[in-house]
Amino acid sequence: MFRNCLILLFFILPLNVSAIEVENLYSAKVAVDSQSVGDRNQALKNALRAILVKVGGKKIEHPGITQAIKNYNKYVTQYQYIRQDNRTLLNVSFDEAKINRLFKENDLAIWGRLRPQVMVWLIEEEGFERKIISATSSSLLPNTIHDFSQLRGLPLVMPIMDLTDLTALTVSDLWGRFSQPVAQASARYMAEAVVVIRVSNSSLLTVDDAAIECPLCQQHKLAVDWSLMTDAQSEHAQVFSEQYLGDDVNELLVNALSDITDIIYQQYALSTTNSNEFEIDVANISSLAELIAVSEFLSELSAVQSVQLVSVKGTNRRFKLSLIGSQQALFASLKLSAQLNRYIDPLAEREGSDQVPVFYWGKK
């Protein structure tokens, strides 16, 4: 899976949760060699493939998807040629309802517009020099990260490396895999997950054990490993990978980001095969305008198929939700929102109560 360069990954959870509503989820820009009919049709197929990955969260091997790509014109709503970075691109928009229906008819999971923001720290080592790569760095790697973000529909943010970042975090903190300073420096970016990526062409190529066990290691220019952390406050929650060696940093960076996306996707993707009804209470609704706002908010969640108001008591409103997928997927979506805050009664938790979950609209 990891083939080409040294990459170190952390996941630090939880931090302050932030979500981004992904725009242009059902449109894609793809390169096209010319404006001939043949090249255009191939570009339209490629654009549909990109959309299916973005909406589905991962590459899908399924007969229904294969057939849809053959019938690509059925899903296209409009397209236009554009020039960008001295390249000709075809900007294609697809029918959202038809794409979603395709997934549902084939019992395939979908990913909604509301997606977690991921913080990416990238550090490079060349010889004796180590440097943190910012969003505005002259390095080409931020472009790789940006392109991946657009392709997969996963919001990725890189540090700006201003005085605040430089004061909060050092190169040694990142290279040493120190979770607490990384978490503290990342807090201002309000990310759901934090990834630290380490790239090396020197020190990690000279590990004694690797040299003994891998006589071909010296043929490669880059070394790779990664670490996953699920608790920023615990030094014992860190899981290390084995070392990987190779030559192409961009290829491995894309592979690493793909793995990250797959992990996040498993938490937030929605199964289209498991519809059920679920009730929640929303407190702190004191006006008709707020009631309408809450109803619209719930209706727009990707996990929710329909919303029905079933009872009113003071400022509390009870809603019956028809879900697409599981309650876990619903709670994962709600966790990303700052508009509804869940209240958990510790006593009810201890007693194992099955009471209707309570959320507060706006700030408590």
Short mmCIF file of C-alpha atoms in Angstrom, two decimals:
data_model
loop_
_atom_site.label_atom_id
_atom_site.label_comp_id
_atom_site.label_asym_id
_atom_site.label_seq_id
_atom_site.Cartn_x
_atom_site.Cartn_y
_atom_site.Cartn_z
CA MET A 1 0.00 0.00 0.00
CA PHE A 2 2.80 2.36 0.93
CA ARG A 3 5.39 2.16 -1.78
CA ASN A 4 7.38 5.26 -2.29
CA CYS A 5 8.91 7.71 0.34
CA LEU A 6 8.87 8.27 4.03
CA ILE A 7 5.59 9.32 5.48
CA LEU A 8 4.62 9.55 9.12
CA LEU A 9 0.92 9.87 9.91
CA PHE A 10 -0.80 10.80 13.14
CA PHE A 11 -4.51 10.85 13.81
CA ILE A 12 -5.20 12.91 16.89
CA LEU A 13 -8.76 12.65 18.16
CA PRO A 14 -10.68 14.31 19.51
CA LEU A 15 -10.03 17.99 18.78
CA ASN A 16 -12.58 20.77 18.33
CA VAL A 17 -14.83 19.35 15.65
CA SER A 18 -15.20 21.19 12.39
CA ALA A 19 -16.99 20.24 9.21
CA ILE A 20 -17.05 21.67 5.74
CA GLU A 21 -19.99 21.51 3.38
CA VAL A 22 -18.30 20.31 0.23
CA GLU A 23 -19.16 22.37 -2.83
CA ASN A 24 -19.25 21.10 -6.39
CA LEU A 25 -19.67 17.55 -5.14
CA TYR A 26 -21.37 16.56 -8.39
CA SER A 27 -19.00 18.30 -10.77
CA ALA A 28 -15.46 17.54 -11.90
CA LYS A 29 -12.70 19.04 -14.03
CA VAL A 30 -10.73 16.56 -16.14
CA ALA A 31 -7.94 16.99 -18.65
CA VAL A 32 -8.81 16.59 -22.32
CA ASP A 33 -6.38 16.27 -25.22
CA SER A 34 -8.58 18.05 -27.75
CA GLN A 35 -12.16 19.11 -28.43
CA SER A 36 -12.79 16.16 -30.73
CA VAL A 37 -15.86 14.01 -30.11
CA GLY A 38 -13.75 11.01 -29.13
CA ASP A 39 -11.61 12.90 -26.63
CA ARG A 40 -14.68 14.64 -25.20
CA ASN A 41 -16.54 11.36 -24.66
CA GLN A 42 -13.53 9.84 -22.91
CA ALA A 43 -13.24 12.93 -20.71
CA LEU A 44 -16.93 12.67 -19.80
CA LYS A 45 -16.39 9.06 -18.70
CA ASN A 46 -13.35 10.07 -16.66
CA ALA A 47 -15.34 12.87 -15.03
CA LEU A 48 -18.12 10.46 -14.07
CA ARG A 49 -15.56 8.07 -12.58
CA ALA A 50 -14.18 10.95 -10.49
CA ILE A 51 -17.66 11.91 -9.28
CA LEU A 52 -18.52 8.35 -8.29
CA VAL A 53 -15.33 8.16 -6.20
CA LYS A 54 -16.04 11.54 -4.61
CA VAL A 55 -19.69 10.76 -3.77
CA GLY A 56 -19.00 7.15 -2.79
CA GLY A 57 -15.89 8.01 -0.77
CA LYS A 58 -13.77 5.34 -2.43
CA LYS A 59 -13.24 3.54 -5.74
CA ILE A 60 -16.14 1.17 -6.27
CA GLU A 61 -15.96 -2.08 -8.21
CA HIS A 62 -19.57 -2.99 -9.01
CA PRO A 63 -21.45 -4.07 -12.16
CA GLY A 64 -23.94 -1.24 -11.71
CA ILE A 65 -21.14 1.32 -11.64
CA THR A 66 -19.50 -0.22 -14.70
CA GLN A 67 -22.79 0.01 -16.59
CA ALA A 68 -23.34 3.61 -15.48
CA ILE A 69 -19.95 4.65 -16.88
CA LYS A 70 -20.90 3.09 -20.21
CA ASN A 71 -24.12 5.16 -20.13
CA TYR A 72 -22.36 8.32 -18.94
CA ASN A 73 -24.52 10.68 -21.04
CA LYS A 74 -27.53 9.71 -18.91
CA TYR A 75 -25.99 11.52 -15.93
CA VAL A 76 -24.41 14.59 -17.56
CA THR A 77 -26.29 17.89 -17.19
CA GLN A 78 -23.76 20.27 -18.77
CA TYR A 79 -20.11 20.66 -19.70
CA GLN A 80 -17.74 23.33 -20.95
CA TYR A 81 -14.10 23.63 -22.00
CA ILE A 82 -11.86 25.82 -19.84
CA ARG A 83 -8.17 26.76 -19.76
CA GLN A 84 -6.33 26.33 -16.49
CA ASP A 85 -2.58 26.23 -15.84
CA ASN A 86 -1.90 26.06 -19.59
CA ARG A 87 -4.09 22.97 -19.88
CA THR A 88 -7.43 22.36 -21.53
CA LEU A 89 -9.97 20.94 -19.11
CA LEU A 90 -13.54 19.76 -19.44
CA ASN A 91 -15.69 21.05 -16.58
CA VAL A 92 -18.61 18.61 -16.22
CA SER A 93 -21.71 18.77 -14.01
CA PHE A 94 -23.84 15.71 -13.25
CA ASP A 95 -27.42 15.16 -12.11
CA GLU A 96 -27.34 14.81 -8.31
CA ALA A 97 -30.65 12.94 -8.06
CA LYS A 98 -29.68 10.42 -10.72
CA ILE A 99 -26.25 9.80 -9.15
CA ASN A 100 -27.82 9.24 -5.71
CA ARG A 101 -30.44 6.96 -7.25
CA LEU A 102 -27.67 4.95 -8.89
CA PHE A 103 -26.09 4.33 -5.50
CA LYS A 104 -29.39 3.46 -3.85
CA GLU A 105 -30.52 1.06 -6.58
CA ASN A 106 -27.22 -0.81 -6.30
CA ASP A 107 -27.19 -0.82 -2.47
CA LEU A 108 -23.98 1.24 -2.36
CA ALA A 109 -22.98 3.53 0.48
CA ILE A 110 -22.85 7.27 -0.14
CA TRP A 111 -21.09 10.15 1.58
CA GLY A 112 -22.94 13.40 2.25
CA ARG A 113 -21.90 16.99 1.61
CA LEU A 114 -20.98 17.64 5.26
CA ARG A 115 -17.48 16.25 5.72
CA PRO A 116 -14.82 16.51 8.43
CA GLN A 117 -11.93 18.89 8.00
CA VAL A 118 -8.47 17.30 8.22
CA MET A 119 -5.37 19.18 9.31
CA VAL A 120 -2.20 18.20 7.42
CA TRP A 121 1.27 18.91 8.79
CA LEU A 122 4.00 18.09 6.27
CA ILE A 123 7.70 18.02 7.14
CA GLU A 124 10.56 17.27 4.74
CA GLU A 125 14.09 16.15 5.52
CA GLU A 126 16.81 16.63 2.91
CA GLY A 127 20.25 15.72 4.18
CA PHE A 128 20.73 17.61 7.46
CA GLU A 129 17.92 20.09 6.82
CA ARG A 130 14.32 19.67 7.99
CA LYS A 131 11.53 22.08 7.18
CA ILE A 132 7.80 22.35 7.70
CA ILE A 133 5.86 22.86 4.47
CA SER A 134 3.13 25.49 4.65
CA ALA A 135 0.11 26.05 2.45
CA THR A 136 2.00 28.79 0.58
CA SER A 137 5.33 26.97 0.29
CA SER A 138 7.14 26.86 -3.04
CA SER A 139 7.15 23.05 -2.76
CA LEU A 140 4.94 21.16 -5.19
CA LEU A 141 3.58 18.89 -2.44
CA PRO A 142 0.84 21.34 -1.30
CA ASN A 143 -0.46 21.18 -4.87
CA THR A 144 -0.63 17.40 -4.59
CA ILE A 145 -2.61 17.74 -1.36
CA HIS A 146 -4.92 20.36 -2.87
CA ASP A 147 -5.57 18.28 -5.98
CA PHE A 148 -6.35 15.23 -3.87
CA SER A 149 -8.75 17.28 -1.73
CA GLN A 150 -10.62 18.40 -4.83
CA LEU A 151 -10.63 14.94 -6.36
CA ARG A 152 -11.92 13.07 -3.31
CA GLY A 153 -14.04 15.79 -1.74
CA LEU A 154 -12.19 15.65 1.59
CA PRO A 155 -11.48 19.09 3.12
CA LEU A 156 -7.74 19.29 3.80
CA VAL A 157 -6.08 22.30 5.39
CA MET A 158 -2.36 23.01 5.78
CA PRO A 159 -0.77 25.39 8.30
CA ILE A 160 -0.06 28.97 7.31
CA MET A 161 3.10 28.93 9.44
CA ASP A 162 2.67 32.45 10.79
CA LEU A 163 4.08 33.64 14.11
CA THR A 164 1.41 31.72 16.03
CA ASP A 165 2.32 28.42 14.38
CA LEU A 166 6.06 29.05 14.69
CA THR A 167 5.64 29.78 18.40
CA ALA A 168 3.39 26.79 19.10
CA LEU A 169 5.30 24.09 17.25
CA THR A 170 8.91 23.34 16.30
CA VAL A 171 10.40 21.12 13.64
CA SER A 172 11.61 18.84 16.43
CA ASP A 173 8.07 18.47 17.76
CA LEU A 174 6.86 17.19 14.42
CA TRP A 175 9.87 15.04 13.66
CA GLY A 176 9.82 13.60 17.21
CA ARG A 177 6.13 12.66 16.96
CA PHE A 178 5.21 14.60 20.11
CA SER A 179 1.43 14.48 20.21
CA GLN A 180 0.62 17.24 22.71
CA PRO A 181 2.36 20.16 20.97
CA VAL A 182 0.97 18.98 17.63
CA ALA A 183 -2.56 18.88 19.05
CA GLN A 184 -2.15 22.30 20.67
CA ALA A 185 -0.81 23.87 17.47
CA SER A 186 -3.64 22.30 15.48
CA ALA A 187 -6.43 23.50 17.76
CA ARG A 188 -6.71 26.89 16.00
CA TYR A 189 -7.58 25.12 12.75
CA MET A 190 -10.61 23.37 14.32
CA ALA A 191 -9.98 20.08 12.55
CA GLU A 192 -11.69 16.75 13.10
CA ALA A 193 -8.40 14.91 12.53
CA VAL A 194 -4.74 15.85 12.37
CA VAL A 195 -2.24 14.19 10.07
CA VAL A 196 1.53 14.62 10.35
CA ILE A 197 3.45 13.63 7.24
CA ARG A 198 7.22 13.15 7.35
CA VAL A 199 9.33 12.80 4.20
CA SER A 200 13.04 11.88 4.31
CA ASN A 201 15.84 11.20 1.87
CA SER A 202 18.54 10.80 4.51
CA SER A 203 18.36 9.76 8.18
CA LEU A 204 15.57 7.21 7.78
CA LEU A 205 17.51 5.49 5.02
CA THR A 206 20.34 4.59 7.38
CA VAL A 207 18.49 2.51 9.98
CA ASP A 208 20.82 -0.37 10.85
CA ASP A 209 18.14 -3.04 11.05
CA ALA A 210 16.67 -1.97 7.71
CA ALA A 211 20.10 -2.10 6.08
CA ILE A 212 20.70 -5.62 7.38
CA GLU A 213 17.24 -6.97 6.56
CA CYS A 214 16.83 -5.13 3.28
CA PRO A 215 19.95 -5.29 1.07
CA LEU A 216 18.03 -3.52 -1.73
CA CYS A 217 17.15 -0.54 0.46
CA GLN A 218 20.08 1.50 -0.76
CA GLN A 219 18.60 1.45 -4.27
CA HIS A 220 15.81 3.78 -3.13
CA LYS A 221 16.00 7.52 -2.60
CA LEU A 222 13.29 7.90 0.04
CA ALA A 223 12.14 6.14 3.21
CA VAL A 224 8.62 5.93 4.65
CA ASP A 225 6.87 5.05 7.88
CA TRP A 226 3.74 6.26 9.63
CA SER A 227 2.18 6.44 13.06
CA LEU A 228 -1.47 6.57 14.07
CA MET A 229 -2.57 8.26 17.29
CA THR A 230 -6.11 8.15 18.58
CA ASP A 231 -5.54 10.00 21.87
CA ALA A 232 -3.49 13.19 21.88
CA GLN A 233 -3.09 13.04 25.64
CA SER A 234 -1.61 9.54 25.77
CA GLU A 235 1.88 8.62 24.67
CA HIS A 236 0.89 4.95 24.67
CA ALA A 237 -1.86 5.23 22.05
CA GLN A 238 0.61 5.58 19.20
CA VAL A 239 0.76 2.78 16.65
CA PHE A 240 3.77 2.55 14.34
CA SER A 241 4.05 1.10 10.87
CA GLU A 242 6.92 -0.79 9.34
CA GLN A 243 9.33 1.12 7.11
CA TYR A 244 8.70 1.49 3.39
CA LEU A 245 11.17 2.61 0.74
CA GLY A 246 10.80 4.03 -2.75
CA ASP A 247 11.41 6.97 -5.06
CA ASP A 248 8.16 8.84 -5.82
CA VAL A 249 6.98 11.13 -3.03
CA ASN A 250 3.86 12.32 -4.85
CA GLU A 251 2.64 8.80 -5.46
CA LEU A 252 3.05 7.80 -1.85
CA LEU A 253 1.49 11.03 -0.62
CA VAL A 254 -1.62 10.25 -2.66
CA ASN A 255 -1.64 6.67 -1.33
CA ALA A 256 -1.39 7.93 2.24
CA LEU A 257 -4.18 10.45 1.78
CA SER A 258 -6.30 7.71 0.18
CA ASP A 259 -5.84 5.58 3.29
CA ILE A 260 -6.84 8.52 5.48
CA THR A 261 -9.94 9.14 3.41
CA ASP A 262 -10.90 5.46 3.63
CA ILE A 263 -10.65 5.55 7.43
CA ILE A 264 -12.81 8.68 7.71
CA TYR A 265 -15.24 7.35 5.12
CA GLN A 266 -15.93 4.25 7.19
CA GLN A 267 -17.23 6.45 10.00
CA TYR A 268 -19.38 8.84 7.98
CA ALA A 269 -20.58 6.89 4.95
CA LEU A 270 -24.25 6.02 4.78
CA SER A 271 -25.62 2.63 3.90
CA THR A 272 -28.55 2.91 1.51
CA THR A 273 -29.88 -0.51 2.53
CA ASN A 274 -30.82 0.19 6.14
CA SER A 275 -33.72 2.64 6.40
CA ASN A 276 -35.25 3.11 9.85
CA GLU A 277 -37.06 5.63 12.00
CA PHE A 278 -35.49 7.45 14.92
CA GLU A 279 -36.69 10.18 17.30
CA ILE A 280 -34.74 13.05 18.80
CA ASP A 281 -35.65 15.98 21.06
CA VAL A 282 -34.39 19.44 20.20
CA ALA A 283 -34.51 21.97 23.03
CA ASN A 284 -34.20 25.75 23.02
CA ILE A 285 -36.66 26.38 20.17
CA SER A 286 -38.65 29.47 21.11
CA SER A 287 -40.02 30.76 17.80
CA LEU A 288 -41.55 29.61 14.55
CA ALA A 289 -38.47 30.83 12.68
CA GLU A 290 -36.23 28.61 14.84
CA LEU A 291 -38.56 25.64 14.32
CA ILE A 292 -38.36 26.09 10.55
CA ALA A 293 -34.58 26.47 10.75
CA VAL A 294 -34.20 23.25 12.76
CA SER A 295 -36.50 21.32 10.41
CA GLU A 296 -34.57 22.50 7.37
CA PHE A 297 -31.25 21.73 9.05
CA LEU A 298 -32.31 18.15 9.84
CA SER A 299 -33.78 17.64 6.37
CA GLU A 300 -30.48 18.64 4.74
CA LEU A 301 -28.41 16.07 6.65
CA SER A 302 -27.22 13.36 4.32
CA ALA A 303 -28.24 10.70 6.85
CA VAL A 304 -31.86 11.89 6.94
CA GLN A 305 -34.49 11.01 4.35
CA SER A 306 -37.46 12.85 5.92
CA VAL A 307 -38.38 14.84 9.06
CA GLN A 308 -41.68 14.95 10.95
CA LEU A 309 -42.56 17.07 14.00
CA VAL A 310 -44.39 14.77 16.46
CA SER A 311 -44.71 16.71 19.74
CA VAL A 312 -44.26 20.10 21.37
CA LYS A 313 -43.53 20.75 25.05
CA GLY A 314 -42.38 24.22 26.10
CA THR A 315 -39.29 25.02 24.06
CA ASN A 316 -38.72 21.34 23.35
CA ARG A 317 -39.65 19.80 19.98
CA ARG A 318 -39.61 16.09 19.21
CA PHE A 319 -38.85 15.04 15.64
CA LYS A 320 -39.23 11.67 13.96
CA LEU A 321 -36.47 11.11 11.44
CA SER A 322 -36.54 8.60 8.63
CA LEU A 323 -32.89 7.61 8.29
CA ILE A 324 -30.80 6.42 5.41
CA GLY A 325 -28.41 4.08 7.15
CA SER A 326 -27.67 3.75 10.85
CA GLN A 327 -28.10 5.95 13.90
CA GLN A 328 -24.31 5.95 14.16
CA ALA A 329 -24.08 7.66 10.77
CA LEU A 330 -26.61 10.26 11.95
CA PHE A 331 -24.65 10.99 15.12
CA ALA A 332 -21.43 11.20 13.12
CA SER A 333 -23.04 13.86 10.92
CA LEU A 334 -24.46 15.76 13.89
CA LYS A 335 -21.08 15.69 15.63
CA LEU A 336 -19.68 17.77 12.79
CA SER A 337 -22.23 20.53 13.29
CA ALA A 338 -21.99 23.44 15.72
CA GLN A 339 -25.73 24.17 15.40
CA LEU A 340 -26.98 21.16 17.37
CA ASN A 341 -25.20 20.20 20.59
CA ARG A 342 -26.08 16.90 22.21
CA TYR A 343 -26.81 16.73 25.93
CA ILE A 344 -26.02 13.41 27.61
CA ASP A 345 -27.44 12.75 31.07
CA PRO A 346 -24.70 10.94 33.06
CA LEU A 347 -27.31 9.28 35.30
CA ALA A 348 -29.23 7.96 32.31
CA GLU A 349 -25.99 6.67 30.81
CA ARG A 350 -25.20 4.72 33.99
CA GLU A 351 -28.69 3.28 34.17
CA GLY A 352 -28.63 2.23 30.53
CA SER A 353 -31.69 4.31 29.70
CA ASP A 354 -33.14 4.16 26.20
CA GLN A 355 -34.52 7.70 26.43
CA VAL A 356 -34.81 9.87 23.33
CA PRO A 357 -31.52 11.76 22.78
CA VAL A 358 -31.68 15.48 23.51
CA PHE A 359 -29.98 18.20 21.44
CA TYR A 360 -29.80 21.95 22.01
CA TRP A 361 -30.34 24.32 19.13
CA GLY A 362 -27.65 27.00 19.02
CA LYS A 363 -25.47 27.74 22.01
CA LYS A 364 -26.50 26.27 25.31
#
